[in-house]
Short mmCIF file of C-alpha atoms and ligand atoms in Angstrom, two decimals:
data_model
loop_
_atom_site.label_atom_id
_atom_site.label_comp_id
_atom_site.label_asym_id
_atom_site.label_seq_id
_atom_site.Cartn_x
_atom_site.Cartn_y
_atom_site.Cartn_z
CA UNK M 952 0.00 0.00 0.00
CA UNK M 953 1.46 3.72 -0.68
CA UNK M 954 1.21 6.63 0.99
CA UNK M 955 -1.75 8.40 -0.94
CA UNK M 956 -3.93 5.00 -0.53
CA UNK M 957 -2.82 4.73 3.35
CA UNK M 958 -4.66 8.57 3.98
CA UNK M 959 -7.45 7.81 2.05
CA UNK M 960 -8.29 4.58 4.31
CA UNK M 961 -7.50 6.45 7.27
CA UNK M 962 -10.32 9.34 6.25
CA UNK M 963 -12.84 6.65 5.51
CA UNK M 964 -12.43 4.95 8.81
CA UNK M 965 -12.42 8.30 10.82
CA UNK M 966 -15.66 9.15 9.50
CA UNK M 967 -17.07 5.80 9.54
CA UNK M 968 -15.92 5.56 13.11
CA UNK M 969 -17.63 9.25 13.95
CA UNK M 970 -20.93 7.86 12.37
CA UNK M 971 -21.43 4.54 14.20
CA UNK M 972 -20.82 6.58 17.45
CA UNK M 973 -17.52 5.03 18.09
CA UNK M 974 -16.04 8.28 18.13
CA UNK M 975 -17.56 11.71 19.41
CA UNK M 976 -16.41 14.82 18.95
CA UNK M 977 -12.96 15.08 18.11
CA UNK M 978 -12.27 12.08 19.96
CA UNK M 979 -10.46 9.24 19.23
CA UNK M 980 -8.08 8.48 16.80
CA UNK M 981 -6.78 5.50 14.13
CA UNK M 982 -3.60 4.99 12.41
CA UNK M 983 -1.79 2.64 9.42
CA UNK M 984 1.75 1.77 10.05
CA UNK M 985 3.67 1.59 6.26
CA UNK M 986 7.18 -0.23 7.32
CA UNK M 987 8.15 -0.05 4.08
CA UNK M 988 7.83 3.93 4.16
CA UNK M 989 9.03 4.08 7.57
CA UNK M 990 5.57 6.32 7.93
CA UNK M 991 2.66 6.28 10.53
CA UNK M 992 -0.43 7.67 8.57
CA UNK M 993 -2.85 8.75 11.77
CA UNK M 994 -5.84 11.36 11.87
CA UNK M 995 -4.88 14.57 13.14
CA UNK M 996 -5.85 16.00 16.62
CA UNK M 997 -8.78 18.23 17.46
CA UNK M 998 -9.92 18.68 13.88
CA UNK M 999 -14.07 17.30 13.49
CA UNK M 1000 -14.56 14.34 11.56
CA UNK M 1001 -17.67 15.70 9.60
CA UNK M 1002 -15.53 18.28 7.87
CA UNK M 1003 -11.83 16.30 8.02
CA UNK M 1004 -9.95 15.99 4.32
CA UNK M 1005 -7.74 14.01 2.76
CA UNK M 1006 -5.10 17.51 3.77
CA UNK M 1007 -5.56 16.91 7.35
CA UNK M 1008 -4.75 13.53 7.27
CA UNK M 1009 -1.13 13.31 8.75
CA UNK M 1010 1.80 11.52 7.92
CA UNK M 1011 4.68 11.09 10.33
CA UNK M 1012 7.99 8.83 10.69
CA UNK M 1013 8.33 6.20 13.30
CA UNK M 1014 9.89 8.28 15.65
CA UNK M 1015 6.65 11.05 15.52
CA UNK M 1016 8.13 13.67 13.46
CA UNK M 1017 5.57 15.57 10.84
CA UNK M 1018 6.17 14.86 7.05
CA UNK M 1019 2.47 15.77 5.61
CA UNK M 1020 -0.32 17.42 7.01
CA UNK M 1021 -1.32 20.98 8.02
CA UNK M 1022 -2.18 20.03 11.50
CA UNK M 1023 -0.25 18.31 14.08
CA UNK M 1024 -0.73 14.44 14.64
CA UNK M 1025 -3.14 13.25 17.36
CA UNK M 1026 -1.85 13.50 20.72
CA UNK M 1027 -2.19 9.92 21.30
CA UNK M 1028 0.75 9.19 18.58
CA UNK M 1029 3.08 8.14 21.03
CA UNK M 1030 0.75 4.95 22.29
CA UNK M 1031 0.27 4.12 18.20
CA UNK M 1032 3.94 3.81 17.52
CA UNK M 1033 4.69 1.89 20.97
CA UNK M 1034 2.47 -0.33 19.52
CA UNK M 1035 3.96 -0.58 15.96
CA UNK M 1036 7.90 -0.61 17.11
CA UNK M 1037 6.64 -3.50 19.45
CA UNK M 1038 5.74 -5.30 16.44
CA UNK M 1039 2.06 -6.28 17.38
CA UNK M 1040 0.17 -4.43 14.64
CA UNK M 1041 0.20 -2.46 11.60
CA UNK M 1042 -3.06 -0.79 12.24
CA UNK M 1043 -4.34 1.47 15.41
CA UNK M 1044 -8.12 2.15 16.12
CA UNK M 1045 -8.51 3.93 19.22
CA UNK M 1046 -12.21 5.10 21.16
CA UNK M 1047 -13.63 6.34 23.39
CA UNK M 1048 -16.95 4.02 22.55
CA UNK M 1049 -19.85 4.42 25.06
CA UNK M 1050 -20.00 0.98 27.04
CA UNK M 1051 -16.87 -0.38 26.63
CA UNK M 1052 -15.68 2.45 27.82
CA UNK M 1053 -18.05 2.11 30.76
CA UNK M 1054 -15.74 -1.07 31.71
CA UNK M 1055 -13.08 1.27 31.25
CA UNK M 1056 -14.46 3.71 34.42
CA UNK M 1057 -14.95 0.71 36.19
CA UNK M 1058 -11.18 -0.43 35.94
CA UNK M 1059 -12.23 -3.95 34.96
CA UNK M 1060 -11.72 -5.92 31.71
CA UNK M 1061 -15.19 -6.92 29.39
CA UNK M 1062 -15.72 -10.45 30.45
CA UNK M 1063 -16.00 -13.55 27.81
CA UNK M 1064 -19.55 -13.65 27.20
CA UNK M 1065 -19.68 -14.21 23.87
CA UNK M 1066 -18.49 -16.69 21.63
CA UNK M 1067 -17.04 -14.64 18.64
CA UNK M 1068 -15.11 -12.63 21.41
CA UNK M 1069 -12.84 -15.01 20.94
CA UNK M 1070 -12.24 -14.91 17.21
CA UNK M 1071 -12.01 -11.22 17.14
CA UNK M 1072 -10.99 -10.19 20.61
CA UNK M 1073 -8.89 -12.98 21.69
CA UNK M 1074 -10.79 -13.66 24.70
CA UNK M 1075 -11.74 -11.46 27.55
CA UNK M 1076 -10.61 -7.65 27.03
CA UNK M 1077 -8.31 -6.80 29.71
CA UNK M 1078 -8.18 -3.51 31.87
CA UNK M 1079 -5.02 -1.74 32.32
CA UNK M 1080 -4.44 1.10 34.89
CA UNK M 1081 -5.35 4.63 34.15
CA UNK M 1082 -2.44 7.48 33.45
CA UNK M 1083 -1.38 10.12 32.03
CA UNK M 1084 -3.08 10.56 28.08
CA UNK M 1085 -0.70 10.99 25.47
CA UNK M 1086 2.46 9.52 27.67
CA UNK M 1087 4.76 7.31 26.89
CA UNK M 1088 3.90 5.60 30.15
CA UNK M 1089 0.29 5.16 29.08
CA UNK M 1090 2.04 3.46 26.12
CA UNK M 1091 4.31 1.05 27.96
CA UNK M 1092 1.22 0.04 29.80
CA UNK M 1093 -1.01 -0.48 26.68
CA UNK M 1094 1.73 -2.74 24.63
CA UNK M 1095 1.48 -4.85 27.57
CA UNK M 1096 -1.71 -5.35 28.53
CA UNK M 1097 -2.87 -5.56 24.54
CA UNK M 1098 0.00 -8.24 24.25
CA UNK M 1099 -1.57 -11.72 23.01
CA UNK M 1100 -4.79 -9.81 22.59
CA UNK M 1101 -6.79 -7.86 20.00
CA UNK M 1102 -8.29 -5.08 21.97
CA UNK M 1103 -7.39 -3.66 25.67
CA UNK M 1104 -9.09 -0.87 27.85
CA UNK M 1105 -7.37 1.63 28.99
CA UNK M 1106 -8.52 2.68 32.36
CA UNK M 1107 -10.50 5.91 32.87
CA UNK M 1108 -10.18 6.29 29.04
CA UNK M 1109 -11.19 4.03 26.48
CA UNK M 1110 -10.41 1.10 23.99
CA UNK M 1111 -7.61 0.39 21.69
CA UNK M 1112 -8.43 -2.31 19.58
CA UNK M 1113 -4.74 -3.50 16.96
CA UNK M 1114 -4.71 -5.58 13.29
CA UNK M 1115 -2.65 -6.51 10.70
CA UNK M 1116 -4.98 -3.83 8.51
CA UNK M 1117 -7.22 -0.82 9.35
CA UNK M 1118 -10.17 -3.52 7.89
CA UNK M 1119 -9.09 -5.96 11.43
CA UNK M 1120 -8.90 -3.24 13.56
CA UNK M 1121 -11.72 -1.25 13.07
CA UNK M 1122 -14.15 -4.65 13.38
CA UNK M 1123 -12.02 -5.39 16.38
CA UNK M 1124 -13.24 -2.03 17.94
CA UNK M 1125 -16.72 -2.85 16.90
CA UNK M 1126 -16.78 -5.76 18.54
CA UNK M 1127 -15.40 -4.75 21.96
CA UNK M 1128 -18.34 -2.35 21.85
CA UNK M 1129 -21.34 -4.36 21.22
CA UNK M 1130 -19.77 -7.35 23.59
CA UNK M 1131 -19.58 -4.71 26.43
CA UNK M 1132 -23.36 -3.31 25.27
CA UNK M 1133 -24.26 -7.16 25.48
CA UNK M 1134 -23.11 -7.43 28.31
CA UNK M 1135 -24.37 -4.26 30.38
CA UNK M 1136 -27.46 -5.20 29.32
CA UNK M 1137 -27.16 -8.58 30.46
CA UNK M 1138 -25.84 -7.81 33.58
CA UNK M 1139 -29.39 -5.15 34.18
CA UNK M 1140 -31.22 -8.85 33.91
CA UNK M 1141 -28.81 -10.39 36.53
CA UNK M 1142 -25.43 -12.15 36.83
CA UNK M 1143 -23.78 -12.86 34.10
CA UNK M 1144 -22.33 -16.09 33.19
CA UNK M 1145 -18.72 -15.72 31.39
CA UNK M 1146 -17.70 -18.37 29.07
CA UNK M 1147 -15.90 -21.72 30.68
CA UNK M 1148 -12.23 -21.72 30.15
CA UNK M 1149 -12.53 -25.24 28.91
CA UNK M 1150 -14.36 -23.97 26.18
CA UNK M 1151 -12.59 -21.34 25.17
CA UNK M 1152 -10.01 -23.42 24.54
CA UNK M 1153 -11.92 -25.65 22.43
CA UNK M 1154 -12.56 -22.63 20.45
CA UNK M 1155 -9.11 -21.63 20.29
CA UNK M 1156 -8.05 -24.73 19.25
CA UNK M 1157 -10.28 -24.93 16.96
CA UNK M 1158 -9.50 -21.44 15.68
CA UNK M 1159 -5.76 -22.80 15.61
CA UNK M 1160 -6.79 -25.44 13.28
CA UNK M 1161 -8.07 -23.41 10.58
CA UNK M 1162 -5.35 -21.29 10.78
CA UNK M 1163 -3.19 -24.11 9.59
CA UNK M 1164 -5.08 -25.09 6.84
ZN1 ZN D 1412 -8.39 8.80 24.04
#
């Protein structure tokens, strides 16, 4: 993928993300790591996703510096490229989505409640401790906690949901939101039941499987 192609995806997510109501305001952010560039392509901060362009989309190197773009990069950039020199992703979809972020204020991970949380989740979406926005701390913390997983919370905050493609990501971030709507609403009807460990790992393995083929 080039440059031009990378900014264009990024747009179309933004906005797609601002209409299902993963993103509010000029909150939240996504990014495309090109290796072959050297280039994060990421949405720019404070800028409103009804009237964002392909201009405002911003381009930086690995280390955060500004090649493209009229407006500086979202302030969250430092937590997207943790992520990317780790190695775990080449795509960043970060929100501030309604109820998972509810789990979020209440410092504890979404549960396994639902089966294709495990496909596209990897399990239960862990919690890790609020800090600082923007910080390289808040970073650290993030590449560990999302490590082995799809999607983390970030205390206080919101989600961050990783993929191999913006495509993986963004359905990633979907679907840490509707399994934590599921399961607030569940847990209005009474106590929930998480999914048996014994058969997530059927799942897994099972997931393994066709992987292989
Ligand atoms: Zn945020």
């Amino acid at each position: 993928m080039d440059i031009s192609t990378a900014k264009q995806k990024v747009l179309f997510w933004a906005k797609k993300a601002y209409d299902q109501m993963l993103f509010a305001g000029t909150s939240g952010n996504l990014s495309i790591y090109l290796p072959d560039f050297g280039v994060v392509v990421i949405t720019p901060t404070s800028v409103r996703y009804e009237t964002m362009q392909i201009e405002d989309i911003v381009v930086t190197d690995i280390e955060g510096n500004r090649i493209e773009g009229r407006y500086a990069a979202s302030s969250e950039n430092p937590l997207h490229r943790a992520i990317y020199k780790a190695g775990l992703a080449k795509s960043v979809v970060h929100t501030h989505s309604p109820y998972a972020t509810s789990f979020a204020v209440n410092n504890c991970s979404i549960p396994l409640v639902l089966i294709e949380m495990i496909p596209f989740l990897g399990g239960e979406v862990p919690c890790v401790p609020v800090v600082l926005p923007g910080t390289d701390d808040l970073a650290a913390g993030v590449v560990e906690g999302i490590r082995g997983k799809n999607a983390c919370l970030m205390g206080n905050h919101g989600v961050v949901a990783i993929g191999e493609d913006i495509e993986t990501a963004f359905i990633r971030a979907e679907y840490a939101e509707d399994a934590a709507k599921i399961c607030k609403l569940a847990m209005i009807g009474g106590t929930i039941k998480p999914i048996p460990a014994d058969l997530e790992e059927m799942m897994n393995q099972r997931i393994r499987k066709r992987q292989s083929k």
